[in-house]
JSON list of C-alpha atoms in Angstrom, two decimals:
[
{"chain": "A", "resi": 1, "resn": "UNK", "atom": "CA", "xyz": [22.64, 99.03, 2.70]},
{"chain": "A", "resi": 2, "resn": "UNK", "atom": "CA", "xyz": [24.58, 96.75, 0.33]},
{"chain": "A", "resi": 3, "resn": "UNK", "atom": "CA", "xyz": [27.86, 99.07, 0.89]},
{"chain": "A", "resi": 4, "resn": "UNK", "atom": "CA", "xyz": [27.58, 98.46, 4.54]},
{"chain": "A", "resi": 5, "resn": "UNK", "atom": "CA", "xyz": [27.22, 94.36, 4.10]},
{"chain": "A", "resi": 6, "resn": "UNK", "atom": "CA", "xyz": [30.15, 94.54, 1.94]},
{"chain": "A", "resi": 7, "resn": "UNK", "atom": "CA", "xyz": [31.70, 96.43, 4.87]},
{"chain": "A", "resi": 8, "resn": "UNK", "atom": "CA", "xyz": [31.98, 92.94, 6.63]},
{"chain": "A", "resi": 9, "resn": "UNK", "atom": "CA", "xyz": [34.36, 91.44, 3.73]},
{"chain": "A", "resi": 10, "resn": "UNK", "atom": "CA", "xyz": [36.64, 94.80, 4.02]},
{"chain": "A", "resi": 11, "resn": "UNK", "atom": "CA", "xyz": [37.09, 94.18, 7.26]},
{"chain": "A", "resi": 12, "resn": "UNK", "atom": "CA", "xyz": [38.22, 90.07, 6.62]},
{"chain": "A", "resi": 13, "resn": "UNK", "atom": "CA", "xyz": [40.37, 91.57, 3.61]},
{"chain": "A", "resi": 14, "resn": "UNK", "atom": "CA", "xyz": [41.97, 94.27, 6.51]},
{"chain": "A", "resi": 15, "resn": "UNK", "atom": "CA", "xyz": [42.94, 91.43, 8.85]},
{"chain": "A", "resi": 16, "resn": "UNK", "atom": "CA", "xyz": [43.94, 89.24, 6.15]},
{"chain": "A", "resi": 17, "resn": "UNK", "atom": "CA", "xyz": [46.40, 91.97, 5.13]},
{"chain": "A", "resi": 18, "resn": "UNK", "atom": "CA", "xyz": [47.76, 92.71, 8.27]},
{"chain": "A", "resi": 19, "resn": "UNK", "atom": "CA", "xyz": [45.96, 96.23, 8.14]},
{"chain": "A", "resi": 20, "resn": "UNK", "atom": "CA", "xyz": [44.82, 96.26, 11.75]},
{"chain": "A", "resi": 21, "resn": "UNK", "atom": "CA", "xyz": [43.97, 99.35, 12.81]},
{"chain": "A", "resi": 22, "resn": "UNK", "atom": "CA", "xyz": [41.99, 100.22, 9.52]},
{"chain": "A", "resi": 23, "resn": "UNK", "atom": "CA", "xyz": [40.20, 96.73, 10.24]},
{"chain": "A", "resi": 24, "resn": "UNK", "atom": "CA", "xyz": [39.81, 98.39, 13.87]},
{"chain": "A", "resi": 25, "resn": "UNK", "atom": "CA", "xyz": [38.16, 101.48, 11.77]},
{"chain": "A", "resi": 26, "resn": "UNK", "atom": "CA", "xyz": [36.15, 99.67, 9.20]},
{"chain": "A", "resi": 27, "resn": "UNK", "atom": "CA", "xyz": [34.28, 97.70, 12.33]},
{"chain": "A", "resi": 28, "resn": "UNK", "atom": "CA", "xyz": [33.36, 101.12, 14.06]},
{"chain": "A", "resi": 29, "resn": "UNK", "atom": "CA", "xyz": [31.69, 102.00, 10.50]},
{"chain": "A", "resi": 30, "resn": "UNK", "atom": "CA", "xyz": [29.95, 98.96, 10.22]},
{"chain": "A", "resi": 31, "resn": "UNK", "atom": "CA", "xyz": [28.80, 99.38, 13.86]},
{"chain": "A", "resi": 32, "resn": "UNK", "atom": "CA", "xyz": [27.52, 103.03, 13.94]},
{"chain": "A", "resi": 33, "resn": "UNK", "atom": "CA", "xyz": [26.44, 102.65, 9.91]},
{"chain": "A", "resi": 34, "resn": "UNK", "atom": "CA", "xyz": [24.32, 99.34, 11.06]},
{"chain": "A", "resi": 35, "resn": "UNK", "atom": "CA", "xyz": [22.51, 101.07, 14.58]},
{"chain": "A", "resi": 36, "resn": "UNK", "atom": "CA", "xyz": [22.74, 105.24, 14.39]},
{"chain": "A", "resi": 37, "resn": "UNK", "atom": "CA", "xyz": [22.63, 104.76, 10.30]},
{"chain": "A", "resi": 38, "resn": "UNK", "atom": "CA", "xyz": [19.56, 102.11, 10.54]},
{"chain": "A", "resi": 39, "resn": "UNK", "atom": "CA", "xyz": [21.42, 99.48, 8.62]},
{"chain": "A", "resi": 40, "resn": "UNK", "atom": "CA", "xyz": [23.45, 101.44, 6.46]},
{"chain": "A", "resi": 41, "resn": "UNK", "atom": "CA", "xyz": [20.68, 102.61, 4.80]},
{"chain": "A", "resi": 42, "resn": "UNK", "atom": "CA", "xyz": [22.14, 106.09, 6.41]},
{"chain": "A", "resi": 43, "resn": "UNK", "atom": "CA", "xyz": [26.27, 106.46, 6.25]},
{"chain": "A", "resi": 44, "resn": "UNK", "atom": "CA", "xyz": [26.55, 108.53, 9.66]},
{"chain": "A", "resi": 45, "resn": "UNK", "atom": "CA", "xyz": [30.12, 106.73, 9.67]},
{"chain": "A", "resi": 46, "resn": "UNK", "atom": "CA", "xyz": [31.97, 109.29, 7.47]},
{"chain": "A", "resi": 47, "resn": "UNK", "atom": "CA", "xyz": [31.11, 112.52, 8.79]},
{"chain": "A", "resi": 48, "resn": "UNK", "atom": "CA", "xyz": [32.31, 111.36, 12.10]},
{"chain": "A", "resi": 49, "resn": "UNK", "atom": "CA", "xyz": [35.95, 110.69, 10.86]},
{"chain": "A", "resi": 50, "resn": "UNK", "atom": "CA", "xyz": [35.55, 106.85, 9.50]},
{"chain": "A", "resi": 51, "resn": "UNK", "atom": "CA", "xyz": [36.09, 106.94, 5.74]},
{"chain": "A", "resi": 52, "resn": "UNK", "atom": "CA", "xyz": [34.72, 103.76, 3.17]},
{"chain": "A", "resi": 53, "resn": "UNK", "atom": "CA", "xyz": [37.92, 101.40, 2.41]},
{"chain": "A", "resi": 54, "resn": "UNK", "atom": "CA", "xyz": [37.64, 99.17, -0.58]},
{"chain": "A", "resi": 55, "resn": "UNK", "atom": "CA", "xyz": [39.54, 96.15, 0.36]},
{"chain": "A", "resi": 56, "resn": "UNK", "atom": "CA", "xyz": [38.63, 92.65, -1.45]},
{"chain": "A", "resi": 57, "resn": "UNK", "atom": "CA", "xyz": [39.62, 89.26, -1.92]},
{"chain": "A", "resi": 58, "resn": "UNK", "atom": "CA", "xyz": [41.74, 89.52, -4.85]},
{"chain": "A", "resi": 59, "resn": "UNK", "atom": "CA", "xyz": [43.70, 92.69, -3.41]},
{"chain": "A", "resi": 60, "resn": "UNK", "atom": "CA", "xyz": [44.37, 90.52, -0.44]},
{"chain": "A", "resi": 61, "resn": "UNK", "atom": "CA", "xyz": [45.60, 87.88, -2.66]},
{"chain": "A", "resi": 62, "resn": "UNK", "atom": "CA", "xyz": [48.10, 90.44, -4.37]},
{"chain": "A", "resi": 63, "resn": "UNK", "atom": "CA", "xyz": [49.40, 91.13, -0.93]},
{"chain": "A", "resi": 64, "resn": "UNK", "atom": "CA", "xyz": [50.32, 87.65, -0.73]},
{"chain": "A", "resi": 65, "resn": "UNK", "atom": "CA", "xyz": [51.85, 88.13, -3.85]},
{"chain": "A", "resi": 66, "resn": "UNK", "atom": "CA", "xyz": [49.88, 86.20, -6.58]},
{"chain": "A", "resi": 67, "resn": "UNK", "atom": "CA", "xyz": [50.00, 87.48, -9.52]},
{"chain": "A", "resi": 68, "resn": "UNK", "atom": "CA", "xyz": [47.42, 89.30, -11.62]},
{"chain": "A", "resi": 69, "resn": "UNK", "atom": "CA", "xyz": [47.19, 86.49, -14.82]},
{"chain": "A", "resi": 70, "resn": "UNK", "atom": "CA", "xyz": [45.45, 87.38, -17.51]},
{"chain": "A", "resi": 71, "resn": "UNK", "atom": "CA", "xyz": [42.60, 89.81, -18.17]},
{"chain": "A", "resi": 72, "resn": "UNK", "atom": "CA", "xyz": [39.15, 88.79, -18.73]},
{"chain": "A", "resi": 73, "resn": "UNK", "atom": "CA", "xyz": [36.29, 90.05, -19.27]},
{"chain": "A", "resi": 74, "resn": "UNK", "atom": "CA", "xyz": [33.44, 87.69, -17.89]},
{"chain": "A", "resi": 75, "resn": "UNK", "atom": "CA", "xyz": [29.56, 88.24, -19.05]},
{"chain": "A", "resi": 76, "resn": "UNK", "atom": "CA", "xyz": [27.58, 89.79, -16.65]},
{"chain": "A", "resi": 77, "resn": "UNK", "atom": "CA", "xyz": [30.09, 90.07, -14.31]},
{"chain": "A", "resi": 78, "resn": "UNK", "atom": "CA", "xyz": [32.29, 92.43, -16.67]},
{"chain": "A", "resi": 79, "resn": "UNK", "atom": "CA", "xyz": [36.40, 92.98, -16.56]},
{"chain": "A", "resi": 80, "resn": "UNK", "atom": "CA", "xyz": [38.84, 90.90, -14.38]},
{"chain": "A", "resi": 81, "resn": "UNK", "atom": "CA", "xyz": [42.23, 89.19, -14.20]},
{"chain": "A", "resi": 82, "resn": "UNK", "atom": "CA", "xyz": [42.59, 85.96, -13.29]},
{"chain": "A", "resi": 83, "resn": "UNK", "atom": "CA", "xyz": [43.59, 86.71, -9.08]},
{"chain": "A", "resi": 84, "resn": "UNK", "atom": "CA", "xyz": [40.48, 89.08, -9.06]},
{"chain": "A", "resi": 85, "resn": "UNK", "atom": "CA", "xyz": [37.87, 86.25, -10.34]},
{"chain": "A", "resi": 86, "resn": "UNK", "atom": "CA", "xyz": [39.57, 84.06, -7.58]},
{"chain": "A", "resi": 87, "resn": "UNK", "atom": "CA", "xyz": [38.54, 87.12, -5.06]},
{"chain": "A", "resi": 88, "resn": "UNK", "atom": "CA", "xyz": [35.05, 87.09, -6.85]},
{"chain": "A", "resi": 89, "resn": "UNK", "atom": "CA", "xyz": [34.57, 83.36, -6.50]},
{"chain": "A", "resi": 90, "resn": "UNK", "atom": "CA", "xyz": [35.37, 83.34, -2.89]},
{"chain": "A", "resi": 91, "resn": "UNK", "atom": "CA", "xyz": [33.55, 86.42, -2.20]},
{"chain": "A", "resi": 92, "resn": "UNK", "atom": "CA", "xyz": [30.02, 85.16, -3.68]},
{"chain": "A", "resi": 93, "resn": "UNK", "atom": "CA", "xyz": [31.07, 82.13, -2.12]},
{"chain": "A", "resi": 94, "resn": "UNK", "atom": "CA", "xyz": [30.84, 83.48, 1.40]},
{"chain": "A", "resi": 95, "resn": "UNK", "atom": "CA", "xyz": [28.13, 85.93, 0.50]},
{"chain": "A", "resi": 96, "resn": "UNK", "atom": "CA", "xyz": [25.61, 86.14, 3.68]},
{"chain": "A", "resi": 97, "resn": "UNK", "atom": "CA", "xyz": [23.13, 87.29, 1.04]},
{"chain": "A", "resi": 98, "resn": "UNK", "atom": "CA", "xyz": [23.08, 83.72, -0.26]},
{"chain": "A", "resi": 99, "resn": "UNK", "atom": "CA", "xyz": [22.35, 82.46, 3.58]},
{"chain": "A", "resi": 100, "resn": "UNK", "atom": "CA", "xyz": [19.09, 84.21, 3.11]},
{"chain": "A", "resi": 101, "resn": "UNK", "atom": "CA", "xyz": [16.40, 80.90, 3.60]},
{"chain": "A", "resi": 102, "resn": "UNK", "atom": "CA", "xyz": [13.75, 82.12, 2.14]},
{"chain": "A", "resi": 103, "resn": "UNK", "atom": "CA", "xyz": [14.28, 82.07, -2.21]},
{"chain": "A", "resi": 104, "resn": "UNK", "atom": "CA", "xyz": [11.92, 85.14, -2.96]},
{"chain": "A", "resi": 105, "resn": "UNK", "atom": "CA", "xyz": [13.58, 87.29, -0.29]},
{"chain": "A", "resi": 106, "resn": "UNK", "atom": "CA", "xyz": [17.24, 86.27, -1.53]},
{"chain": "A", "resi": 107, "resn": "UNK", "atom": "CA", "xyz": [16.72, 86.13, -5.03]},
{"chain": "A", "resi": 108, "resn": "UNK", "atom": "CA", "xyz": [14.88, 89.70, -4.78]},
{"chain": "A", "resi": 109, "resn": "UNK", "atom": "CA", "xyz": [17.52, 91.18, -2.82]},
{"chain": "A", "resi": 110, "resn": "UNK", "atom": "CA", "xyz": [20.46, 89.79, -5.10]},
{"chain": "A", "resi": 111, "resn": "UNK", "atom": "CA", "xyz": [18.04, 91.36, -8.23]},
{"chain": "A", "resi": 112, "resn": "UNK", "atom": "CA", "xyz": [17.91, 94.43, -5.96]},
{"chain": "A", "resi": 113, "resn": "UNK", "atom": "CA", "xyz": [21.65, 94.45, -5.36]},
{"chain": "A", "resi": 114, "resn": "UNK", "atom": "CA", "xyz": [22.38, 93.97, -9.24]},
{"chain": "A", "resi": 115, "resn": "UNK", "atom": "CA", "xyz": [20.27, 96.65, -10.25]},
{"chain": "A", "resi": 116, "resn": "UNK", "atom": "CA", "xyz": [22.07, 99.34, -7.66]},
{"chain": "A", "resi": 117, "resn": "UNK", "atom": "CA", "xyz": [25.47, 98.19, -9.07]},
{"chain": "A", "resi": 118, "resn": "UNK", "atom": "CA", "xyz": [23.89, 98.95, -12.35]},
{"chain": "A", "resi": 119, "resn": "UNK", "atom": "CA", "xyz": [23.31, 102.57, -11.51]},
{"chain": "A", "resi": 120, "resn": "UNK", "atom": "CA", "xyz": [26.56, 102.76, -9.75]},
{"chain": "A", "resi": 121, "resn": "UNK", "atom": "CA", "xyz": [27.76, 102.15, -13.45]},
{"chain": "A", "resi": 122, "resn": "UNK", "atom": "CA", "xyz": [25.58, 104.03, -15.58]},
{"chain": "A", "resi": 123, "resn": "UNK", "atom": "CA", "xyz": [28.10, 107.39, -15.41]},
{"chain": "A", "resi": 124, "resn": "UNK", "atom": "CA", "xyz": [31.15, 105.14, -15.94]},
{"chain": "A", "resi": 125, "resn": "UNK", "atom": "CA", "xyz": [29.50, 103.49, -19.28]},
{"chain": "A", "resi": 126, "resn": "UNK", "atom": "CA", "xyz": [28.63, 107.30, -20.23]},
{"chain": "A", "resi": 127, "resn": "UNK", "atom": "CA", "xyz": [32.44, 108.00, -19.80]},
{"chain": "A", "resi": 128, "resn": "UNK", "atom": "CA", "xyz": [33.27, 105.21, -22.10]},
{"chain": "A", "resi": 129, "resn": "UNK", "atom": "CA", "xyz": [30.97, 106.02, -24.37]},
{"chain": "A", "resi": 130, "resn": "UNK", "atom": "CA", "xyz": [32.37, 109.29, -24.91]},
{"chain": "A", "resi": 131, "resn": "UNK", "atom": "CA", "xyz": [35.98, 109.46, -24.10]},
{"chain": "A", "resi": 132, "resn": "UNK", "atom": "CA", "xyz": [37.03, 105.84, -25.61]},
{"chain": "A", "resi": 133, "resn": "UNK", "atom": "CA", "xyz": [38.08, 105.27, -29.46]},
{"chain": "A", "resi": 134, "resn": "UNK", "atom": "CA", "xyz": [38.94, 101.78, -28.75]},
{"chain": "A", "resi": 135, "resn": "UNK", "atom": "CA", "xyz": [36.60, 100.87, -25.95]},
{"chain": "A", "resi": 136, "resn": "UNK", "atom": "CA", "xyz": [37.97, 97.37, -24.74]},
{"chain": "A", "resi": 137, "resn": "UNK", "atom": "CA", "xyz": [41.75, 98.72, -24.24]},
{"chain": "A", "resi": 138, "resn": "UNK", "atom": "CA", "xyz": [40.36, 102.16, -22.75]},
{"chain": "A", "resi": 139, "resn": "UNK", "atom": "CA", "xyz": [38.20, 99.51, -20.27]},
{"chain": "A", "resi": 140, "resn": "UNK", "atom": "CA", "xyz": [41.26, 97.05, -19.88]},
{"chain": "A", "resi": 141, "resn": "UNK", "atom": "CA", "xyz": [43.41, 99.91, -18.79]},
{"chain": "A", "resi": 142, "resn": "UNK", "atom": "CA", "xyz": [41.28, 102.32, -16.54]},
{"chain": "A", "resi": 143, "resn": "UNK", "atom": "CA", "xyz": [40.51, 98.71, -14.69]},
{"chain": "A", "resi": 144, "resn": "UNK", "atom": "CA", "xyz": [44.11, 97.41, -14.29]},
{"chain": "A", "resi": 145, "resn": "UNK", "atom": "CA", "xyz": [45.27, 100.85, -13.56]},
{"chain": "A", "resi": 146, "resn": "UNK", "atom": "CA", "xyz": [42.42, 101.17, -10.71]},
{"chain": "A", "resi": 147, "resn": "UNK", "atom": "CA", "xyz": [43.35, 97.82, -9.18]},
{"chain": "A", "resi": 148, "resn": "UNK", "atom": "CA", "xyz": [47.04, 98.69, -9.16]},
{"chain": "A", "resi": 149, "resn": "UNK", "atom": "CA", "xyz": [45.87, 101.62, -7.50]},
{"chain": "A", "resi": 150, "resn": "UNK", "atom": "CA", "xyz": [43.64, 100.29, -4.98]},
{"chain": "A", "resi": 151, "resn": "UNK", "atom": "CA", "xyz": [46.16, 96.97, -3.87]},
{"chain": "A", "resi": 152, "resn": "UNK", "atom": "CA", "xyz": [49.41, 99.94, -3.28]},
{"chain": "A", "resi": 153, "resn": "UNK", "atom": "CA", "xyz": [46.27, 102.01, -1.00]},
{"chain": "A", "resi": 154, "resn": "UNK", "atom": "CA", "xyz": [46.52, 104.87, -3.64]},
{"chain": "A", "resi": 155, "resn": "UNK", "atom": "CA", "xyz": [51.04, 104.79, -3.72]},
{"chain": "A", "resi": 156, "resn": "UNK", "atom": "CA", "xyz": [51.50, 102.37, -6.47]},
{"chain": "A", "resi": 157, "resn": "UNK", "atom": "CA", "xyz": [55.51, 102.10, -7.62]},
{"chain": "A", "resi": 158, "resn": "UNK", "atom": "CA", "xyz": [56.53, 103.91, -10.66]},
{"chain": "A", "resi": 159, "resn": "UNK", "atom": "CA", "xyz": [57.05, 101.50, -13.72]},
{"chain": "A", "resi": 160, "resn": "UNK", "atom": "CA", "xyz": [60.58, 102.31, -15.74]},
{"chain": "A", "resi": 161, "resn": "UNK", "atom": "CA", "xyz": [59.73, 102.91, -19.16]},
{"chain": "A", "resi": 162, "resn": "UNK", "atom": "CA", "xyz": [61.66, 99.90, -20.68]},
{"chain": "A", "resi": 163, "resn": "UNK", "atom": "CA", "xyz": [61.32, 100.97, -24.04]},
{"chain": "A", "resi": 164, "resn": "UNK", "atom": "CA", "xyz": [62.74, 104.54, -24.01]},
{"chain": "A", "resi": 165, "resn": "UNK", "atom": "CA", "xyz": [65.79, 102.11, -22.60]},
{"chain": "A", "resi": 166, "resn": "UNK", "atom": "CA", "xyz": [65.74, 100.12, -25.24]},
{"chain": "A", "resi": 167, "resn": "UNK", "atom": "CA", "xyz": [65.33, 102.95, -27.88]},
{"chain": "A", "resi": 168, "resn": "UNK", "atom": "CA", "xyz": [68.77, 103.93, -26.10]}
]
């Protein structure tokens, strides 16, 4: 349910970036996942050829070339760089979860929301727990390396290896 309301900022982010005809996709997923899939509760999108893009604020931002800034790591809300907690802001901003009138009903569905994103995370954190020696630069790097990845659609440029140059 929550993936397919996100749906509706993927499809912004796909116009904003001039990706048209995966914006063209992403609204036949929200369509079929929101009637066949009774509001997304059901994803009958991707067996029928319409695969989940991740698009977001802060990638679209990187397409119009601002740069990352620093990395944070906010509470709660856990690693960014400074573009991405622009995307964030805007994002929550423009929420329609927050258009909800009535408080119990929003305030229980943004609880409800925060505890799925939770479990989303649960294997991650067990990753991290096991794999990292230095947890904050194993975080810091799978993060930036995963948003590198995700603005470049999966064909991020090689990086030259300066220093072997300068070992040289």
């Amino acid at each position: 349910f929550f993936s397919n309301i996100g749906d509706i900022f993927v499809i912004l982010n796909d116009i904003l970036q001039f990706k048209f005809t995966q914006a063209i996709e992403d609204t036949g997923r929200f369509v079929f996942n929101s009637t066949i899939g009774l509001y997304g509760l059901i994803d009958v999108a991707t067996p029928m050829g319409l695969p989940k893009h991740d698009e977001d604020f802060g990638q679209t931002l990187a397409t119009w070339g601002v740069t990352d800034g620093p990395y944070i790591v906010l509470p709660f809300f856990g690693p960014r760089t400074m573009r991405g907690t622009a995307g964030f802001v805007v994002e929550t901003v423009y929420d329609p979860i927050y258009e909800i009138k009535d408080d119990d009903v929003r305030y229980a569905t943004i609880a409800l929301r925060t505890i799925d994103t939770r479990y989303k995370l649960l294997k991650a954190s067990r990753i991290v727990d096991q794999a990292a020696l230095d947890k904050y630069s194993f975080v810091r790097d799978a993060y930036l390396q995963h948003r590198k990845n995700l603005i470049y659609d999966g064909n991020p440029p090689e990086e030259e290896n300066n220093q072997l140059e300068d070992l040289n």
